[in-house]
mmCIF file of C-alpha atoms (C1' of nucleotides) in Angstrom:
data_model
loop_
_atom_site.group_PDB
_atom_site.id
_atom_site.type_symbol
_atom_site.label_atom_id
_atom_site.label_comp_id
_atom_site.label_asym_id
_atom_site.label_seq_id
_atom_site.Cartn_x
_atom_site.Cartn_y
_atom_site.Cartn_z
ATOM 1 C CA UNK M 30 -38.347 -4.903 -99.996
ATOM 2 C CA UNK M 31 -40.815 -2.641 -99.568
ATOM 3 C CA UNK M 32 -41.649 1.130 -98.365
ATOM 4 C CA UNK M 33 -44.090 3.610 -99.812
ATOM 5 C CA UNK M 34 -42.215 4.251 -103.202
ATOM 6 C CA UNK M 35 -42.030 0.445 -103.856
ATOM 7 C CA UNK M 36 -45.032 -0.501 -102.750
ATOM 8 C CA UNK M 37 -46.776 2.610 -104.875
ATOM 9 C CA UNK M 38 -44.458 1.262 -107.543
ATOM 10 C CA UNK M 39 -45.651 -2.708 -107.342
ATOM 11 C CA UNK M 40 -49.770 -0.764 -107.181
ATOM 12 C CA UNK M 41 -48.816 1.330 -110.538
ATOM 13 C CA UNK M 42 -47.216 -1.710 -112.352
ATOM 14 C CA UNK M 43 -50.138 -4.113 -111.513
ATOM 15 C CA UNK M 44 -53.352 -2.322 -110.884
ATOM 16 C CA UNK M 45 -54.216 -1.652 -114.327
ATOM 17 C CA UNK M 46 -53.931 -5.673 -115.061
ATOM 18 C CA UNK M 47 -56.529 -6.695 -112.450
ATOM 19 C CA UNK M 48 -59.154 -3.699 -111.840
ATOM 20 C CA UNK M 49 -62.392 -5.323 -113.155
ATOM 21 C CA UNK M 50 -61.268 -9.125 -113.579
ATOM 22 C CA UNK M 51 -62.989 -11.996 -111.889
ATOM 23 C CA UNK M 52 -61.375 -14.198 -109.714
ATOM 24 C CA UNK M 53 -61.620 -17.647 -111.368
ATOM 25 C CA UNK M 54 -59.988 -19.831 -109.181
ATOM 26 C CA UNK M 55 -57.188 -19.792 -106.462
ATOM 27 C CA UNK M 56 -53.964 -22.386 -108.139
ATOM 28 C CA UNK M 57 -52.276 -22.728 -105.026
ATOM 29 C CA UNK M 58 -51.609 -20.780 -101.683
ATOM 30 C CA UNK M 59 -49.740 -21.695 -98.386
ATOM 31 C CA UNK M 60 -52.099 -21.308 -95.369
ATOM 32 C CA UNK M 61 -49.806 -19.667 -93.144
ATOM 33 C CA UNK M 62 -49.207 -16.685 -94.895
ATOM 34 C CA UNK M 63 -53.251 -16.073 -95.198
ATOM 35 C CA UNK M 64 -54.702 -13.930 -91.636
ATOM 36 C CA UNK M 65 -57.086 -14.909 -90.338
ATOM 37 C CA UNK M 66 -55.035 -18.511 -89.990
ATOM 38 C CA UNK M 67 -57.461 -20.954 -91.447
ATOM 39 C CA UNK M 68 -59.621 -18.638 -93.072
ATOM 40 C CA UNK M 69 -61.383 -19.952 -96.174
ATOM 41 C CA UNK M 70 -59.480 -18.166 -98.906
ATOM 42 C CA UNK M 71 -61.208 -19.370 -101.974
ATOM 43 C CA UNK M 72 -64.995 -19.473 -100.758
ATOM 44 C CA UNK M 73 -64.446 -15.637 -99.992
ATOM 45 C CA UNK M 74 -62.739 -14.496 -103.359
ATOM 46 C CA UNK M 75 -63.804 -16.885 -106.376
ATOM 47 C CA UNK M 76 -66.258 -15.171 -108.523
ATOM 48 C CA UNK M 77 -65.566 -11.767 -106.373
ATOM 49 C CA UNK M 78 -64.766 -8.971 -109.137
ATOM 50 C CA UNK M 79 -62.019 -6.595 -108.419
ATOM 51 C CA UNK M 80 -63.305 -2.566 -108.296
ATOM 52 C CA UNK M 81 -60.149 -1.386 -107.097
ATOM 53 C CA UNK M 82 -56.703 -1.421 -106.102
ATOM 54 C CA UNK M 83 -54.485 1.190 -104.005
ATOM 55 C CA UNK M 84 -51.796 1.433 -101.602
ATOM 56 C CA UNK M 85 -52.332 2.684 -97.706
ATOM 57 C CA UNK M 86 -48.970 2.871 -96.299
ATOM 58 C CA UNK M 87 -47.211 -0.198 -97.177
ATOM 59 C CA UNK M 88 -49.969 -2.057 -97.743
ATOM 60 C CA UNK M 89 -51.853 -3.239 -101.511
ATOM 61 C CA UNK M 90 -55.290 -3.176 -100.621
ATOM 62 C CA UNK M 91 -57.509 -4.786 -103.061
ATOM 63 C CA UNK M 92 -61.338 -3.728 -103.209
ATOM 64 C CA UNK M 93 -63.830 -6.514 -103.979
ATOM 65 C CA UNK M 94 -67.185 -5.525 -106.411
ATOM 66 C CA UNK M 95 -69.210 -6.331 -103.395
ATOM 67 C CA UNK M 96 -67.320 -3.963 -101.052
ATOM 68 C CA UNK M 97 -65.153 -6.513 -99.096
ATOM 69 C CA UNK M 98 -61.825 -5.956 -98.781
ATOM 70 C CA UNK M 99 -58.353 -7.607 -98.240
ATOM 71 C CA UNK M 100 -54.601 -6.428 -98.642
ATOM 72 C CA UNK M 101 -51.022 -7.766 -99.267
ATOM 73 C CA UNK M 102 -48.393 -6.725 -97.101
ATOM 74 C CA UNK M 103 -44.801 -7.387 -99.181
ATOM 75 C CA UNK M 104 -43.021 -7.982 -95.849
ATOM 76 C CA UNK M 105 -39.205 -8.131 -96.395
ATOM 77 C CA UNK M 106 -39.225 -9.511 -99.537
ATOM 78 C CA UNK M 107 -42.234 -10.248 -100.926
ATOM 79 C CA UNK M 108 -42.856 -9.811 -104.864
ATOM 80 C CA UNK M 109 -46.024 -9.927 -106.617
ATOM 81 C CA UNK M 110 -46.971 -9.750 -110.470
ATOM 82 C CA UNK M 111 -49.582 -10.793 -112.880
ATOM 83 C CA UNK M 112 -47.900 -13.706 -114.978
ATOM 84 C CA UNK M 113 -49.367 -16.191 -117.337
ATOM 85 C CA UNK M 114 -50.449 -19.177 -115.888
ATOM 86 C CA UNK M 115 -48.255 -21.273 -117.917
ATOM 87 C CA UNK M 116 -45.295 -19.163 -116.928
ATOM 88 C CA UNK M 117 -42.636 -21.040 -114.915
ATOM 89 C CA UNK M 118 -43.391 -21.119 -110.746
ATOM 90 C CA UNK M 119 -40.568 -19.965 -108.872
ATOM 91 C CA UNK M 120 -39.699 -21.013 -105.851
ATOM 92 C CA UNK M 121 -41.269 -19.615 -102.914
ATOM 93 C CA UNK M 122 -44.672 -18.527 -104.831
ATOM 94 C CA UNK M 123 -47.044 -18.617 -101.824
ATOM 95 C CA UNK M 124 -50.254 -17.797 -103.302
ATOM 96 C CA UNK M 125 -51.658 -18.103 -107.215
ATOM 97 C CA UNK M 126 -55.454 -16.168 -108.273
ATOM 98 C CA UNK M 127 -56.600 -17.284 -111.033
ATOM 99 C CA UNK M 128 -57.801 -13.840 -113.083
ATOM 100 C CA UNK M 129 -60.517 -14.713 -115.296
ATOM 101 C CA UNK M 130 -60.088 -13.578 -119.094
ATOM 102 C CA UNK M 131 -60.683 -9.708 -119.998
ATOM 103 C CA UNK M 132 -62.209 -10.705 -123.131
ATOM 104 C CA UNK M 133 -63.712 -13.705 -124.932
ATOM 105 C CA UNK M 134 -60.574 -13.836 -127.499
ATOM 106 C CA UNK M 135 -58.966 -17.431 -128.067
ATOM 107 C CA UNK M 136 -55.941 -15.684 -128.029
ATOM 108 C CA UNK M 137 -56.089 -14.002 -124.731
ATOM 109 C CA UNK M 138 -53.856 -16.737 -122.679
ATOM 110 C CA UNK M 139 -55.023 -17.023 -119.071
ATOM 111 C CA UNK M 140 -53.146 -14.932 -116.286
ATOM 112 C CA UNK M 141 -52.990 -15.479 -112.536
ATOM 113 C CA UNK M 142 -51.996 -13.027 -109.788
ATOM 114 C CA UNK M 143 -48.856 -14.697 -107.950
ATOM 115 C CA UNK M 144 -47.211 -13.569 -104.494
ATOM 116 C CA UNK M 145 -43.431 -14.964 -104.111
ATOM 117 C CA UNK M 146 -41.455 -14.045 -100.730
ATOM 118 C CA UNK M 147 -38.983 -16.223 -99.619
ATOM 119 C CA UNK M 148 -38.976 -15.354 -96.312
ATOM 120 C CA UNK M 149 -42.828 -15.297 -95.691
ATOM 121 C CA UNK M 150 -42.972 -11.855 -93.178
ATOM 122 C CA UNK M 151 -45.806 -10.416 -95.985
ATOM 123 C CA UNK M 152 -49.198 -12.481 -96.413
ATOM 124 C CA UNK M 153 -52.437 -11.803 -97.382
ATOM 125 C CA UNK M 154 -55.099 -10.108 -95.162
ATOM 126 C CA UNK M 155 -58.430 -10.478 -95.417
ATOM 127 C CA UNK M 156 -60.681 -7.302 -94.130
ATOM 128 C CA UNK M 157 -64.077 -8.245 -94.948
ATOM 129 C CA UNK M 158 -66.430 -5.179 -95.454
ATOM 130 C CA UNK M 159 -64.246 -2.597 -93.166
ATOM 131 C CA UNK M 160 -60.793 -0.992 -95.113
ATOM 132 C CA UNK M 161 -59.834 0.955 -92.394
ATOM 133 C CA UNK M 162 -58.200 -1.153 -89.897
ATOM 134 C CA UNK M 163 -57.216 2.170 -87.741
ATOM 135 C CA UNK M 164 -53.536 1.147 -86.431
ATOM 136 C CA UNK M 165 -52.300 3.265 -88.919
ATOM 137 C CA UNK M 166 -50.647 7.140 -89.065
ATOM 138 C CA UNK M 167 -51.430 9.528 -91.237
ATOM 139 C CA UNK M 168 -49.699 9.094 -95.194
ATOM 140 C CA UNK M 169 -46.579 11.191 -95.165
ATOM 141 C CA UNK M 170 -47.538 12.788 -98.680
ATOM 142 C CA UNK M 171 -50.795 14.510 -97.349
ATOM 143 C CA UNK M 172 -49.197 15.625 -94.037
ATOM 144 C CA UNK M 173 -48.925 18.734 -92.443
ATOM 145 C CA UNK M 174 -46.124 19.865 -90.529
ATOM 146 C CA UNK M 175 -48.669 20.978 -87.855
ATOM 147 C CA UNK M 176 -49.992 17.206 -87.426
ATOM 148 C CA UNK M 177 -46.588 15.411 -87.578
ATOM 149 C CA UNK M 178 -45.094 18.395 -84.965
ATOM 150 C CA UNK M 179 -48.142 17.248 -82.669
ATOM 151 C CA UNK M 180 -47.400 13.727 -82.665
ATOM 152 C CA UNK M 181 -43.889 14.065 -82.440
ATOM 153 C CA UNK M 182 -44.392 16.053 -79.621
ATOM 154 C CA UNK M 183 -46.122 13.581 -77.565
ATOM 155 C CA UNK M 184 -42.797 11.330 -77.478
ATOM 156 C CA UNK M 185 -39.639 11.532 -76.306
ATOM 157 C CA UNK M 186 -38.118 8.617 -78.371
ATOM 158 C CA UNK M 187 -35.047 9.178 -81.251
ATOM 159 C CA UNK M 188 -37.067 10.822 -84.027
ATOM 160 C CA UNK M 189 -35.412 8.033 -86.573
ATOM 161 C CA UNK M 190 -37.802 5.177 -83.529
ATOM 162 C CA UNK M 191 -40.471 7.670 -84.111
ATOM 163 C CA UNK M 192 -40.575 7.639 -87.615
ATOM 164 C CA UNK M 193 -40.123 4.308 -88.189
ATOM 165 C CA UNK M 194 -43.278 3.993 -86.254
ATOM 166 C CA UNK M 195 -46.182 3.373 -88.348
ATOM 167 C CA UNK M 196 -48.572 4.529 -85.954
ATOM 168 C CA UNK M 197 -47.404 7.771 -86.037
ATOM 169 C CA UNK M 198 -46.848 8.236 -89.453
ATOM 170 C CA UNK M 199 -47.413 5.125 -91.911
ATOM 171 C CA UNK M 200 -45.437 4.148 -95.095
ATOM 172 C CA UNK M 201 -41.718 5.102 -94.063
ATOM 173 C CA UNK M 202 -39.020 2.150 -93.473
ATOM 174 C CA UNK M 203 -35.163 2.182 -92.726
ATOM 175 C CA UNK M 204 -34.024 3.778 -96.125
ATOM 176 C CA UNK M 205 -36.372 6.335 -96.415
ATOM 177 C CA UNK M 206 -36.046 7.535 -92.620
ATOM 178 C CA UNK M 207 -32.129 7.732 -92.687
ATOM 179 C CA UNK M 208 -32.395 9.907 -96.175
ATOM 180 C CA UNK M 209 -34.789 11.987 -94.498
ATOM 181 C CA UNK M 210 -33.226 12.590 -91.863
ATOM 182 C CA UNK M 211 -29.835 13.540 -93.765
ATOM 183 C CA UNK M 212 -31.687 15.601 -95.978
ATOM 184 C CA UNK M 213 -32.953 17.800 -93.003
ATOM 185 C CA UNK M 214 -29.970 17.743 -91.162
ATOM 186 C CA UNK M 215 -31.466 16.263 -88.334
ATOM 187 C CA UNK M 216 -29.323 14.040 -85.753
ATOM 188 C CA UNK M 217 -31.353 10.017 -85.926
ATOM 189 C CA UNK M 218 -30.927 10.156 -82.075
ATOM 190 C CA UNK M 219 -32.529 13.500 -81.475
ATOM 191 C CA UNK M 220 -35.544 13.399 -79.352
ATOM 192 C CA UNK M 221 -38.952 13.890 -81.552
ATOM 193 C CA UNK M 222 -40.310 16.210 -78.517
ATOM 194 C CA UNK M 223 -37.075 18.569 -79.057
ATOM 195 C CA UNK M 224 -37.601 19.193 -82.868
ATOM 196 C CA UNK M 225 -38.777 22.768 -83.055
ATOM 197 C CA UNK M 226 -41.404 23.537 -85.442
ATOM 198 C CA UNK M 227 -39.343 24.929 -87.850
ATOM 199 C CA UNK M 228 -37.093 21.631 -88.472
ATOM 200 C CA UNK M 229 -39.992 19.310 -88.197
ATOM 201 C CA UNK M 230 -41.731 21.681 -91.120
ATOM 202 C CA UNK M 231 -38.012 20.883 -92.799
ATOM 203 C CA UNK M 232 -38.245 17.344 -92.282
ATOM 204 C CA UNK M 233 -41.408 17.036 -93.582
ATOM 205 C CA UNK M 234 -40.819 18.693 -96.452
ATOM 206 C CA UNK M 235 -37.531 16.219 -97.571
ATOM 207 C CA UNK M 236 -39.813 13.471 -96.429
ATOM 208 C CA UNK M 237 -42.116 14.006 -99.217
ATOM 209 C CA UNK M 238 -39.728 15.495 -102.055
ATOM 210 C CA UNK M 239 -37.406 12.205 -101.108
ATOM 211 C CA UNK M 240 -40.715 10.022 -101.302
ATOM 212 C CA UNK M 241 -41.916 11.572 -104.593
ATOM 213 C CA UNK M 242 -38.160 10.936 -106.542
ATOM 214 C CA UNK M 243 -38.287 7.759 -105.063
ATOM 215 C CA UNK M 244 -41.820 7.036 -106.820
ATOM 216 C CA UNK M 245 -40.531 9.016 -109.841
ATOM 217 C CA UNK M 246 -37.356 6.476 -109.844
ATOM 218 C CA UNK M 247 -39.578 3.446 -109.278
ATOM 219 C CA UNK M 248 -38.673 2.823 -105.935
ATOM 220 C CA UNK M 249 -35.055 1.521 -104.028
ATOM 221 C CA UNK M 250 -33.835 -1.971 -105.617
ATOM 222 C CA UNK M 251 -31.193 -2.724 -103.000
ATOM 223 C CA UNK M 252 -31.740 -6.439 -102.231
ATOM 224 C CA UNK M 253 -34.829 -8.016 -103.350
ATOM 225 C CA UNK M 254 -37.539 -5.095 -104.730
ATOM 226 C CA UNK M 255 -38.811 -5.490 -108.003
ATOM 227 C CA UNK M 256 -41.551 -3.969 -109.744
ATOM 228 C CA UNK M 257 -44.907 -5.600 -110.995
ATOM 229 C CA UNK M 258 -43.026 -6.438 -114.099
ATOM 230 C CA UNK M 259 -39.880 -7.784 -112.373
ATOM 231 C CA UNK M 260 -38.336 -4.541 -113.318
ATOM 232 C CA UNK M 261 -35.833 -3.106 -110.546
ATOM 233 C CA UNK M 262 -35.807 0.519 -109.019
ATOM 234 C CA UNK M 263 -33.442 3.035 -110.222
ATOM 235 C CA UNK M 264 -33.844 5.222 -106.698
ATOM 236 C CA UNK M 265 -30.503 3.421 -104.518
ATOM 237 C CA UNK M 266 -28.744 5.372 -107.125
ATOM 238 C CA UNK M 267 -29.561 8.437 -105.289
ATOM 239 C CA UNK M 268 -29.366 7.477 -101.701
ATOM 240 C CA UNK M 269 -26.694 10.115 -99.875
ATOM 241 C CA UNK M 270 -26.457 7.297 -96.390
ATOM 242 C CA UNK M 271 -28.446 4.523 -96.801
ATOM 243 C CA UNK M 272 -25.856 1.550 -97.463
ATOM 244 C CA UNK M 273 -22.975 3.784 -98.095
ATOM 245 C CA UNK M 274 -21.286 3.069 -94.486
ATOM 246 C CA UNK M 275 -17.588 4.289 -94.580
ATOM 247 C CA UNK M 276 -18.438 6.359 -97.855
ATOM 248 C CA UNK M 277 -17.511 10.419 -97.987
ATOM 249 C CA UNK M 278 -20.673 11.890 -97.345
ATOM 250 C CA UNK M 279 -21.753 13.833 -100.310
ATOM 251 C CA UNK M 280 -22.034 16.952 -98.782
ATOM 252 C CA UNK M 281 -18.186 17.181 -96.646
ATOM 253 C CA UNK M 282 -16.349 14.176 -97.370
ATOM 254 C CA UNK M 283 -16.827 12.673 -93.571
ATOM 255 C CA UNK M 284 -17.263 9.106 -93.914
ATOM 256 C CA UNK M 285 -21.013 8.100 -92.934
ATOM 257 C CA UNK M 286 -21.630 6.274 -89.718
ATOM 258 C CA UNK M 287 -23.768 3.756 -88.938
ATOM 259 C CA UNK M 288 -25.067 2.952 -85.809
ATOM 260 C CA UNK M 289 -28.121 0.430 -84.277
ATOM 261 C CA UNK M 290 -31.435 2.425 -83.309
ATOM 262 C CA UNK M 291 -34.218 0.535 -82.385
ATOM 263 C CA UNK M 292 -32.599 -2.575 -83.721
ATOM 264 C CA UNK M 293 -32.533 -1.480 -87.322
ATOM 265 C CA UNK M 294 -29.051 -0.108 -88.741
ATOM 266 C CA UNK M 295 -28.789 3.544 -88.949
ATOM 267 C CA UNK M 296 -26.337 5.522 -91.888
ATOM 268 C CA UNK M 297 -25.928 8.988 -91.126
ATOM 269 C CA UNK M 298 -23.415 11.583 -91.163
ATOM 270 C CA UNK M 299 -21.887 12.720 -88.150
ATOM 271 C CA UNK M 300 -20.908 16.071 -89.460
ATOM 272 C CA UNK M 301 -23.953 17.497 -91.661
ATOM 273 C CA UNK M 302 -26.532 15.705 -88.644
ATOM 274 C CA UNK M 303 -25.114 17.001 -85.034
ATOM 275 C CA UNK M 304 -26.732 15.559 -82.450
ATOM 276 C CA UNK M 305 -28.397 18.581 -80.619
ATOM 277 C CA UNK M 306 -30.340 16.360 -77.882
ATOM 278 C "C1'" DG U 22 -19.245 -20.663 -89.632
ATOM 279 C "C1'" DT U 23 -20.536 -15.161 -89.269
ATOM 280 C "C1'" DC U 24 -23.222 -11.131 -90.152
ATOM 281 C "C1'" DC U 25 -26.616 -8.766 -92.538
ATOM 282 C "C1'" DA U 26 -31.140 -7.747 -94.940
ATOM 283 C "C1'" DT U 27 -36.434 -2.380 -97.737
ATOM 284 C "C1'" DG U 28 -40.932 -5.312 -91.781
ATOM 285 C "C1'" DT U 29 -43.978 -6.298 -87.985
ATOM 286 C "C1'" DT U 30 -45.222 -8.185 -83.593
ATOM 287 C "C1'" DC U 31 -44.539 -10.152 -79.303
ATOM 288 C "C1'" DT U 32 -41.947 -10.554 -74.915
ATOM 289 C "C1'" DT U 33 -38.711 -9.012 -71.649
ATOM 290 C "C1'" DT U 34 -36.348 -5.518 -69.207
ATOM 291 C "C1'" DA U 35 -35.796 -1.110 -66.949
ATOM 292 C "C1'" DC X 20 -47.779 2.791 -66.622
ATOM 293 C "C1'" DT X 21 -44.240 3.724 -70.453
ATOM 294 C "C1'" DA X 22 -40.724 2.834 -73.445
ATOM 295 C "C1'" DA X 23 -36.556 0.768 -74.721
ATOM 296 C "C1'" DA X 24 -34.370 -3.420 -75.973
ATOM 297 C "C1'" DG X 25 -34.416 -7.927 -77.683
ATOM 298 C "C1'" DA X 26 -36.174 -11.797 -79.910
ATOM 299 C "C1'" DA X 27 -38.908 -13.994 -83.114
ATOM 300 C "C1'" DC X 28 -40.538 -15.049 -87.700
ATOM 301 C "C1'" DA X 29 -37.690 -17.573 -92.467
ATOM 302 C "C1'" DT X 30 -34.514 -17.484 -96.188
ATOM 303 C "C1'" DG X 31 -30.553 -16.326 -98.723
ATOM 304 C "C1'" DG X 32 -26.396 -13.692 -99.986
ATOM 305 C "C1'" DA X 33 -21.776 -11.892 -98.998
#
DNA sequence: GTCCATGTTCTTTA
DNA sequence: CTAAAGAACATGGA
C-alpha cells in the first residue's frame, strides 16, 4: 500500500481529525501487531492528548501532549481512518482508539481511530520520549543531489537495491523507484557508484517532481491504498512502467520489461534505460 | 493449484 | 567483513 505519496496522503486526510483529541479508551487491538510485543498499549495512551501528527518516510508518527511518541507503519496493506464508533468493523481491524469528543455537543457522535491490514506487515510502534529512531535516510523531497551522489557513491549495488534502501534514502518503494528511474533514463541495474553527478542530480530531480504529482494525485491506488476517507489515488493513472509489463513504452513503443532485483519486480524499458554498467 | 502483491527483517550464501 | 539472495511474515485476488 504504501510509499511517501500515500502515506503523506493517509497524514493529510486524517491529521486534521485527531490533532488535539484525547484518547478515551482503546476498543480493541491485536497484540502482535503492537512493538514492543507485550507492551501495555492502553496504560501508555488513554488520557494522552494528541499535539501532532506527520509523516517521516513511510511512517505516521503521532506526537503525544506530553512529548512521547509512537508511529504506524501501513506495511503492505494497511489502512487507517477515523470512523464512527458505531460504524460497521471490517474484517481485519487490528487496533480501535477511542477519540474523545471535540466538543460537549449531544450531537457530536463518538469517533475512534481504526487500523485494518489484512496481512498484518504494518503495526503500531511505540517510541516513548525519543522520535528519531536514526535507521532512517534522509527524505527525498529535502535532498540534495550532493548528499544522495555521496551515499550512492559508497555502494556498488543496482541503484534501483540502493534506492529501495531506506537507509540511504527513506520513503521510496517499488513504484516510485521504477518511475524514477524511467524518468531519468537510468538502467535499474546500473551500479549507484557509476552514476556521474550529473545523472544522479537528474534522478533526483524526477524523484521529487514524480513524488510531488504523486501527492498532488493522492497517491498510487493499485491494489489496496486508500486514503483516510477510503478514497482511492488517482496517481497509477500516470505511471509510464510500473505494472504496465508487455505495454509500448510511452516514449518508443518497446514493450516494458520486467525483471527481479533484489527480490522485488522491476518494469523498465529496455530502450529509453540502457544499461551502461 | 499457481503466481503475484505499494514492505521490512532475518538468515543463508558467496 | 560485505553484499547479494532467499525466506519469512499473512492474506487475498487473478
Amino acid at each position: 500500500m504504501p510509499e511517501l505519496p500515500e502515506v503523506q496522503t493517509v497524514v493529510n486526510t486524517i491529521a486534521g481529525q485527531l490533532i488535539g483529541r484525547r484518547i478515551a479508551g482503546i476498543a480493541h487491538h491485536r497484540q502482535t501487531i503492537i512493538h514492543p510485543r507485550n507492551f501495555n498499549l492502553a496504560g501508555h495512551l488513554v488520557g494522552a492528548r494528541i499535539q501532532s501528527v506527520h509523516r517521516r518516510a513511510k511512517r505516521i508518527i503521532f506526537e503525544l501532549n506530553d512529548n512521547r511518541y509512537f508511529y504506524i507503519h501501513l506495511g503492505m496493506t494497511g489502512h487507517l481512518s477515523v470512523q464512527n464508533s458505531d460504524a460497521p468493523v471490517l474484517k481485519h481491524t487490528h487496533l480501535m482508539i477511542d477519540l474523545a469528543p471535540k466538543s460537549r455537543r449531544r450531537s457530536e457522535k463518538p469517533a475512534q481511530l481504526r487500523f485494518c491490514d489484512p496481512r498484518r506487515f504494518g503495526g503500531l510502534f511505540w517510541l516513548g520520549g525519543q522520535p528519531d529512531t536514526g535507521d532512517l535516510g534522509p527524505e527525498p523531497l529535502t535532498m540534495t543531489a550532493r548528499q544522495l551522489a555521496k551515499r550512492l557513491h559508497q555502494t556498488a549495488r543496482p541503484i534501483k537495491n540502493a534506492l529501495m534502501d531506506q537507509k540511504l534514502i527513506a520513503g521510496l518503494g517499488n513504484i516510485y523507484v521504477d518511475e524514477s528511474l524511467f524518468a531519468s533514463h537510468i538502467h535499474p541495474r546500473d551500479c549507484a557508484n557509476r552514476l556521474s553527478l550529473a545523472q544522479i542530480t537528474e534522478l533526483l530531480s524526477c524523484i521529487k517532481r514524480i513524488l510531488r504529482s504523486a501527492i498532488r494525485h493522492r497517491g498510487s491506488s493499485v491494489r489496496d491504498y486508500r486514503d483516510g476517507h477510503g478514497r482511492a489515488g488517482e496517481y497509477q493513472n500516470l505511471h509510464r512502467v510500473y505494472g504496465r509489463t508487455g505495454a509500448a513504452c510511452i516514449k518508443c513503443s518497446t514493450p516494458i520489461q520486467r525483471m527481479i532485483l533484489g527480490g522485488r519486480s522491476t518494469h523498465f524499458c529496455p530502450q529509453c534505460q540502457k544499461l551502461r554498467q
